JSON list of C-alpha atoms in Angstrom, two decimals:
[
{"chain": "M", "resi": 133, "resn": "MET", "atom": "CA", "xyz": [-0.01, -0.04, 0.30]},
{"chain": "M", "resi": 134, "resn": "VAL", "atom": "CA", "xyz": [2.71, 2.53, 0.55]},
{"chain": "M", "resi": 135, "resn": "GLU", "atom": "CA", "xyz": [5.43, 1.61, -2.34]},
{"chain": "M", "resi": 136, "resn": "SER", "atom": "CA", "xyz": [2.40, 1.90, -4.71]},
{"chain": "M", "resi": 137, "resn": "GLY", "atom": "CA", "xyz": [-0.87, 3.98, -2.89]},
{"chain": "M", "resi": 138, "resn": "GLY", "atom": "CA", "xyz": [-2.84, 1.01, -2.65]},
{"chain": "M", "resi": 139, "resn": "ARG", "atom": "CA", "xyz": [-3.13, 0.28, -6.42]},
{"chain": "M", "resi": 140, "resn": "SER", "atom": "CA", "xyz": [-2.68, -2.70, -7.68]},
{"chain": "M", "resi": 141, "resn": "GLY", "atom": "CA", "xyz": [0.57, -2.64, -9.35]},
{"chain": "M", "resi": 142, "resn": "PHE", "atom": "CA", "xyz": [-0.79, -1.68, -12.46]},
{"chain": "M", "resi": 143, "resn": "ASN", "atom": "CA", "xyz": [-1.74, 1.49, -14.19]},
{"chain": "M", "resi": 144, "resn": "GLU", "atom": "CA", "xyz": [-5.00, 2.87, -16.18]},
{"chain": "M", "resi": 145, "resn": "GLN", "atom": "CA", "xyz": [-3.01, 1.08, -19.42]},
{"chain": "M", "resi": 146, "resn": "ASN", "atom": "CA", "xyz": [-2.63, -2.28, -18.34]},
{"chain": "M", "resi": 147, "resn": "LEU", "atom": "CA", "xyz": [1.34, -1.72, -17.80]},
{"chain": "M", "resi": 148, "resn": "PRO", "atom": "CA", "xyz": [3.17, -1.65, -14.64]},
{"chain": "M", "resi": 149, "resn": "VAL", "atom": "CA", "xyz": [2.86, 1.13, -12.26]},
{"chain": "M", "resi": 150, "resn": "ILE", "atom": "CA", "xyz": [6.60, 2.76, -12.54]},
{"chain": "M", "resi": 151, "resn": "ALA", "atom": "CA", "xyz": [8.76, 5.51, -11.42]},
{"chain": "M", "resi": 152, "resn": "PHE", "atom": "CA", "xyz": [12.26, 6.52, -13.34]},
{"chain": "M", "resi": 153, "resn": "GLU", "atom": "CA", "xyz": [15.16, 7.77, -11.17]},
{"chain": "M", "resi": 154, "resn": "GLY", "atom": "CA", "xyz": [17.46, 10.00, -13.51]},
{"chain": "M", "resi": 155, "resn": "HIS", "atom": "CA", "xyz": [20.43, 9.66, -10.75]},
{"chain": "M", "resi": 156, "resn": "VAL", "atom": "CA", "xyz": [20.55, 5.73, -11.32]},
{"chain": "M", "resi": 157, "resn": "PHE", "atom": "CA", "xyz": [20.43, 5.89, -15.42]},
{"chain": "M", "resi": 158, "resn": "ARG", "atom": "CA", "xyz": [22.90, 8.28, -14.80]},
{"chain": "M", "resi": 159, "resn": "LYS", "atom": "CA", "xyz": [24.93, 5.52, -12.93]},
{"chain": "M", "resi": 160, "resn": "TYR", "atom": "CA", "xyz": [24.35, 2.54, -15.57]},
{"chain": "M", "resi": 161, "resn": "THR", "atom": "CA", "xyz": [25.33, 4.89, -18.17]},
{"chain": "M", "resi": 162, "resn": "ASN", "atom": "CA", "xyz": [28.72, 6.02, -16.84]},
{"chain": "M", "resi": 163, "resn": "ARG", "atom": "CA", "xyz": [27.23, 10.10, -16.72]},
{"chain": "M", "resi": 164, "resn": "PHE", "atom": "CA", "xyz": [27.61, 9.44, -20.74]},
{"chain": "M", "resi": 165, "resn": "TYR", "atom": "CA", "xyz": [23.94, 11.80, -20.61]},
{"chain": "M", "resi": 166, "resn": "ASP", "atom": "CA", "xyz": [24.57, 14.39, -18.59]},
{"chain": "M", "resi": 167, "resn": "PHE", "atom": "CA", "xyz": [24.67, 16.96, -20.72]},
{"chain": "M", "resi": 168, "resn": "THR", "atom": "CA", "xyz": [23.02, 16.42, -24.09]},
{"chain": "M", "resi": 169, "resn": "HIS", "atom": "CA", "xyz": [19.69, 14.69, -22.00]},
{"chain": "M", "resi": 170, "resn": "PRO", "atom": "CA", "xyz": [19.78, 16.85, -18.43]},
{"chain": "M", "resi": 171, "resn": "ASN", "atom": "CA", "xyz": [16.41, 15.49, -17.14]},
{"chain": "M", "resi": 172, "resn": "LEU", "atom": "CA", "xyz": [17.34, 12.03, -17.27]},
{"chain": "M", "resi": 173, "resn": "SER", "atom": "CA", "xyz": [20.77, 11.61, -16.51]},
{"chain": "M", "resi": 174, "resn": "TYR", "atom": "CA", "xyz": [20.83, 14.24, -13.31]},
{"chain": "M", "resi": 175, "resn": "PRO", "atom": "CA", "xyz": [22.81, 13.66, -10.08]},
{"chain": "M", "resi": 176, "resn": "TYR", "atom": "CA", "xyz": [21.21, 12.61, -6.79]},
{"chain": "M", "resi": 177, "resn": "SER", "atom": "CA", "xyz": [20.08, 15.71, -4.75]},
{"chain": "M", "resi": 178, "resn": "LYS", "atom": "CA", "xyz": [17.24, 14.43, -2.62]},
{"chain": "M", "resi": 179, "resn": "LYS", "atom": "CA", "xyz": [14.34, 12.29, -2.57]},
{"chain": "M", "resi": 180, "resn": "ALA", "atom": "CA", "xyz": [11.77, 13.57, -5.38]},
{"chain": "M", "resi": 181, "resn": "ALA", "atom": "CA", "xyz": [13.61, 16.30, -6.62]},
{"chain": "M", "resi": 182, "resn": "LYS", "atom": "CA", "xyz": [13.03, 18.76, -9.58]},
{"chain": "M", "resi": 183, "resn": "ASN", "atom": "CA", "xyz": [14.01, 16.15, -12.29]},
{"chain": "M", "resi": 184, "resn": "TRP", "atom": "CA", "xyz": [12.72, 13.28, -10.46]},
{"chain": "M", "resi": 185, "resn": "ARG", "atom": "CA", "xyz": [8.97, 15.69, -9.95]},
{"chain": "M", "resi": 186, "resn": "ARG", "atom": "CA", "xyz": [8.64, 16.46, -13.93]},
{"chain": "M", "resi": 187, "resn": "ASN", "atom": "CA", "xyz": [9.30, 13.02, -14.72]},
{"chain": "M", "resi": 188, "resn": "ASN", "atom": "CA", "xyz": [7.01, 11.13, -12.74]},
{"chain": "M", "resi": 189, "resn": "LYS", "atom": "CA", "xyz": [4.19, 13.67, -12.59]},
{"chain": "M", "resi": 190, "resn": "ASN", "atom": "CA", "xyz": [1.83, 10.83, -13.74]},
{"chain": "M", "resi": 191, "resn": "GLN", "atom": "CA", "xyz": [2.20, 7.21, -14.79]},
{"chain": "M", "resi": 192, "resn": "ALA", "atom": "CA", "xyz": [2.22, 8.78, -18.59]},
{"chain": "M", "resi": 193, "resn": "SER", "atom": "CA", "xyz": [5.12, 10.76, -17.86]},
{"chain": "M", "resi": 194, "resn": "SER", "atom": "CA", "xyz": [7.15, 8.00, -16.70]},
{"chain": "M", "resi": 195, "resn": "TRP", "atom": "CA", "xyz": [6.59, 5.88, -19.31]},
{"chain": "M", "resi": 196, "resn": "GLN", "atom": "CA", "xyz": [7.23, 8.52, -21.71]},
{"chain": "M", "resi": 197, "resn": "THR", "atom": "CA", "xyz": [10.56, 9.02, -19.59]},
{"chain": "M", "resi": 198, "resn": "LEU", "atom": "CA", "xyz": [11.48, 5.81, -19.92]},
{"chain": "M", "resi": 199, "resn": "SER", "atom": "CA", "xyz": [11.08, 5.55, -23.49]},
{"chain": "M", "resi": 200, "resn": "ASP", "atom": "CA", "xyz": [12.66, 8.54, -24.23]},
{"chain": "M", "resi": 201, "resn": "ALA", "atom": "CA", "xyz": [15.73, 6.93, -21.61]},
{"chain": "M", "resi": 202, "resn": "PHE", "atom": "CA", "xyz": [15.40, 3.65, -23.65]},
{"chain": "M", "resi": 203, "resn": "ASP", "atom": "CA", "xyz": [16.20, 4.68, -26.86]},
{"chain": "M", "resi": 204, "resn": "LEU", "atom": "CA", "xyz": [19.49, 5.88, -25.47]},
{"chain": "M", "resi": 205, "resn": "SER", "atom": "CA", "xyz": [20.13, 3.38, -23.52]},
{"chain": "M", "resi": 206, "resn": "SER", "atom": "CA", "xyz": [17.51, -0.03, -23.10]},
{"chain": "M", "resi": 207, "resn": "GLU", "atom": "CA", "xyz": [19.36, -2.23, -20.45]},
{"chain": "M", "resi": 208, "resn": "ALA", "atom": "CA", "xyz": [20.28, 1.08, -18.34]},
{"chain": "M", "resi": 209, "resn": "ALA", "atom": "CA", "xyz": [16.94, 2.74, -18.68]},
{"chain": "M", "resi": 210, "resn": "LEU", "atom": "CA", "xyz": [14.98, -0.40, -17.22]},
{"chain": "M", "resi": 211, "resn": "LYS", "atom": "CA", "xyz": [17.14, -1.00, -14.41]},
{"chain": "M", "resi": 212, "resn": "SER", "atom": "CA", "xyz": [16.45, 3.05, -13.54]},
{"chain": "M", "resi": 213, "resn": "CYS", "atom": "CA", "xyz": [12.93, 2.55, -12.85]},
{"chain": "M", "resi": 214, "resn": "SER", "atom": "CA", "xyz": [11.27, 1.24, -9.89]},
{"chain": "M", "resi": 215, "resn": "TRP", "atom": "CA", "xyz": [8.59, -1.28, -10.96]},
{"chain": "M", "resi": 216, "resn": "GLY", "atom": "CA", "xyz": [5.01, -2.79, -9.93]},
{"chain": "M", "resi": 217, "resn": "MET", "atom": "CA", "xyz": [3.11, -3.23, -6.69]},
{"chain": "M", "resi": 218, "resn": "PHE", "atom": "CA", "xyz": [6.40, -2.93, -4.16]},
{"chain": "M", "resi": 219, "resn": "GLN", "atom": "CA", "xyz": [8.52, -0.69, -6.88]},
{"chain": "M", "resi": 220, "resn": "ILE", "atom": "CA", "xyz": [11.39, -3.12, -6.81]},
{"chain": "M", "resi": 221, "resn": "MET", "atom": "CA", "xyz": [14.09, -0.79, -8.95]},
{"chain": "M", "resi": 222, "resn": "GLY", "atom": "CA", "xyz": [15.00, -2.74, -11.67]},
{"chain": "M", "resi": 223, "resn": "PHE", "atom": "CA", "xyz": [18.61, -2.84, -10.79]},
{"chain": "M", "resi": 224, "resn": "ASN", "atom": "CA", "xyz": [17.78, -5.73, -8.62]},
{"chain": "M", "resi": 225, "resn": "TYR", "atom": "CA", "xyz": [16.28, -8.11, -10.73]},
{"chain": "M", "resi": 226, "resn": "LYS", "atom": "CA", "xyz": [18.65, -10.52, -9.99]},
{"chain": "M", "resi": 227, "resn": "SER", "atom": "CA", "xyz": [17.80, -10.77, -5.99]},
{"chain": "M", "resi": 228, "resn": "THR", "atom": "CA", "xyz": [13.96, -11.19, -8.03]},
{"chain": "M", "resi": 229, "resn": "GLY", "atom": "CA", "xyz": [14.83, -14.38, -9.01]},
{"chain": "M", "resi": 230, "resn": "TYR", "atom": "CA", "xyz": [15.52, -13.29, -12.97]},
{"chain": "M", "resi": 231, "resn": "ASP", "atom": "CA", "xyz": [18.63, -13.88, -14.82]},
{"chain": "M", "resi": 232, "resn": "ASP", "atom": "CA", "xyz": [18.49, -10.79, -16.54]},
{"chain": "M", "resi": 233, "resn": "ILE", "atom": "CA", "xyz": [16.60, -7.12, -16.55]},
{"chain": "M", "resi": 234, "resn": "TYR", "atom": "CA", "xyz": [14.37, -8.06, -19.77]},
{"chain": "M", "resi": 235, "resn": "ASN", "atom": "CA", "xyz": [13.02, -10.81, -17.84]},
{"chain": "M", "resi": 236, "resn": "PHE", "atom": "CA", "xyz": [12.50, -9.06, -14.82]},
{"chain": "M", "resi": 237, "resn": "VAL", "atom": "CA", "xyz": [10.57, -6.40, -16.97]},
{"chain": "M", "resi": 238, "resn": "LYS", "atom": "CA", "xyz": [8.50, -8.88, -18.74]},
{"chain": "M", "resi": 239, "resn": "ALA", "atom": "CA", "xyz": [7.27, -10.68, -15.57]},
{"chain": "M", "resi": 240, "resn": "MET", "atom": "CA", "xyz": [6.54, -7.03, -14.35]},
{"chain": "M", "resi": 241, "resn": "LYS", "atom": "CA", "xyz": [3.84, -6.62, -17.26]},
{"chain": "M", "resi": 242, "resn": "GLU", "atom": "CA", "xyz": [2.15, -10.40, -16.99]},
{"chain": "M", "resi": 243, "resn": "ASN", "atom": "CA", "xyz": [0.71, -10.29, -13.22]},
{"chain": "M", "resi": 244, "resn": "ALA", "atom": "CA", "xyz": [0.43, -8.75, -9.68]},
{"chain": "M", "resi": 245, "resn": "GLY", "atom": "CA", "xyz": [1.24, -12.63, -8.72]},
{"chain": "M", "resi": 246, "resn": "ASN", "atom": "CA", "xyz": [5.01, -12.13, -10.39]},
{"chain": "M", "resi": 247, "resn": "HIS", "atom": "CA", "xyz": [5.20, -9.31, -7.96]},
{"chain": "M", "resi": 248, "resn": "LEU", "atom": "CA", "xyz": [4.75, -10.37, -5.17]},
{"chain": "M", "resi": 249, "resn": "ARG", "atom": "CA", "xyz": [7.00, -13.51, -6.18]},
{"chain": "M", "resi": 250, "resn": "SER", "atom": "CA", "xyz": [9.44, -10.61, -6.80]},
{"chain": "M", "resi": 251, "resn": "PHE", "atom": "CA", "xyz": [9.41, -9.41, -3.68]},
{"chain": "M", "resi": 252, "resn": "LEU", "atom": "CA", "xyz": [9.46, -12.19, -1.62]},
{"chain": "M", "resi": 253, "resn": "ASN", "atom": "CA", "xyz": [12.65, -13.44, -3.32]},
{"chain": "M", "resi": 254, "resn": "PHE", "atom": "CA", "xyz": [14.24, -9.51, -2.62]},
{"chain": "M", "resi": 255, "resn": "CYS", "atom": "CA", "xyz": [13.57, -10.24, 0.68]},
{"chain": "M", "resi": 256, "resn": "SER", "atom": "CA", "xyz": [14.44, -13.93, 1.02]},
{"chain": "M", "resi": 257, "resn": "GLN", "atom": "CA", "xyz": [17.84, -11.97, -0.30]},
{"chain": "M", "resi": 258, "resn": "ASN", "atom": "CA", "xyz": [18.10, -8.96, 1.97]},
{"chain": "M", "resi": 259, "resn": "PRO", "atom": "CA", "xyz": [18.47, -10.47, 5.70]},
{"chain": "M", "resi": 260, "resn": "ALA", "atom": "CA", "xyz": [18.88, -6.94, 7.56]},
{"chain": "M", "resi": 261, "resn": "LEU", "atom": "CA", "xyz": [15.38, -5.67, 5.66]},
{"chain": "M", "resi": 262, "resn": "LEU", "atom": "CA", "xyz": [13.70, -9.29, 7.21]},
{"chain": "M", "resi": 263, "resn": "SER", "atom": "CA", "xyz": [15.18, -9.19, 10.45]},
{"chain": "M", "resi": 264, "resn": "ALA", "atom": "CA", "xyz": [14.08, -5.49, 10.53]},
{"chain": "M", "resi": 265, "resn": "MET", "atom": "CA", "xyz": [10.25, -7.20, 9.03]},
{"chain": "M", "resi": 266, "resn": "GLN", "atom": "CA", "xyz": [10.16, -9.94, 11.68]},
{"chain": "M", "resi": 267, "resn": "LYS", "atom": "CA", "xyz": [10.92, -7.37, 14.05]},
{"chain": "M", "resi": 268, "resn": "LYS", "atom": "CA", "xyz": [8.45, -4.86, 13.21]},
{"chain": "M", "resi": 269, "resn": "ASP", "atom": "CA", "xyz": [11.84, -2.25, 13.08]},
{"chain": "M", "resi": 270, "resn": "PHE", "atom": "CA", "xyz": [9.91, -0.01, 10.91]},
{"chain": "M", "resi": 271, "resn": "VAL", "atom": "CA", "xyz": [13.21, 2.49, 10.84]},
{"chain": "M", "resi": 272, "resn": "SER", "atom": "CA", "xyz": [15.20, -0.20, 9.61]},
{"chain": "M", "resi": 273, "resn": "MET", "atom": "CA", "xyz": [12.74, -1.34, 7.15]},
{"chain": "M", "resi": 274, "resn": "ALA", "atom": "CA", "xyz": [12.51, 1.72, 5.63]},
{"chain": "M", "resi": 275, "resn": "ALA", "atom": "CA", "xyz": [16.62, 2.26, 5.35]},
{"chain": "M", "resi": 276, "resn": "ASN", "atom": "CA", "xyz": [16.69, -1.67, 3.90]},
{"chain": "M", "resi": 277, "resn": "TYR", "atom": "CA", "xyz": [14.15, -1.12, 1.67]},
{"chain": "M", "resi": 278, "resn": "ASN", "atom": "CA", "xyz": [14.22, 2.59, 0.38]},
{"chain": "M", "resi": 279, "resn": "GLY", "atom": "CA", "xyz": [17.63, 3.83, 1.45]},
{"chain": "M", "resi": 280, "resn": "MET", "atom": "CA", "xyz": [19.24, 5.75, 4.28]},
{"chain": "M", "resi": 281, "resn": "ASP", "atom": "CA", "xyz": [17.04, 9.28, 2.85]},
{"chain": "M", "resi": 282, "resn": "TYR", "atom": "CA", "xyz": [13.83, 7.45, 2.99]},
{"chain": "M", "resi": 283, "resn": "GLY", "atom": "CA", "xyz": [12.02, 10.88, 4.61]},
{"chain": "M", "resi": 284, "resn": "ASP", "atom": "CA", "xyz": [8.77, 9.39, 6.08]},
{"chain": "M", "resi": 285, "resn": "TYR", "atom": "CA", "xyz": [8.37, 5.90, 4.58]},
{"chain": "M", "resi": 286, "resn": "ASP", "atom": "CA", "xyz": [9.18, 4.48, 8.20]},
{"chain": "M", "resi": 287, "resn": "GLN", "atom": "CA", "xyz": [6.01, 5.98, 9.54]},
{"chain": "M", "resi": 288, "resn": "ARG", "atom": "CA", "xyz": [3.50, 5.28, 6.48]},
{"chain": "M", "resi": 289, "resn": "ILE", "atom": "CA", "xyz": [4.49, 1.41, 7.08]},
{"chain": "M", "resi": 290, "resn": "LYS", "atom": "CA", "xyz": [4.04, 1.63, 10.55]},
{"chain": "M", "resi": 291, "resn": "HIS", "atom": "CA", "xyz": [0.84, 3.36, 10.09]},
{"chain": "M", "resi": 292, "resn": "VAL", "atom": "CA", "xyz": [-0.40, 0.81, 7.43]},
{"chain": "M", "resi": 293, "resn": "TYR", "atom": "CA", "xyz": [1.27, -1.99, 9.42]},
{"chain": "M", "resi": 294, "resn": "GLU", "atom": "CA", "xyz": [-1.32, -0.39, 12.56]},
{"chain": "M", "resi": 295, "resn": "THR", "atom": "CA", "xyz": [-4.81, 0.19, 10.65]},
{"chain": "M", "resi": 296, "resn": "LEU", "atom": "CA", "xyz": [-4.17, -3.27, 8.44]},
{"chain": "M", "resi": 297, "resn": "SER", "atom": "CA", "xyz": [-3.38, -4.61, 11.85]},
{"chain": "M", "resi": 298, "resn": "LYS", "atom": "CA", "xyz": [-6.56, -4.29, 13.37]},
{"chain": "M", "resi": 299, "resn": "LYS", "atom": "CA", "xyz": [-9.28, -5.41, 10.60]}
]
């Protein structure tokens, strides 16, 4: 619910919900497009900075941004998006159980079961995340899942957990 806003993991066009991360694209293209495509390849400044918000204002813009980046470097572009219900970054494809980014993306396009399977595989490959989940250590969960610049992610996870626990 926190990662995909409670959606199924698919948008109105039945494509996986994505978010493009230009700082990741920058990393996987060795900064090659920093000057020619500064809206696609830029340094990390803070979570959801100006370029990120422009590229991901809605799913249509996210997919257009991915398409623009894909035209420059398909593999780097796919690795630079978070995918589906659990918003797993493409560069984590191996820890989700896939041999390459293309098979990961294909699976993300197929169904929500693949989103869940990928998430469970990802968690099982991250002992610190799994331990934090078992202990209900929301701060460690947030840091291990979203990185140290997780904002209020820990509080949002805790709130959803507490809300669902009451039902």
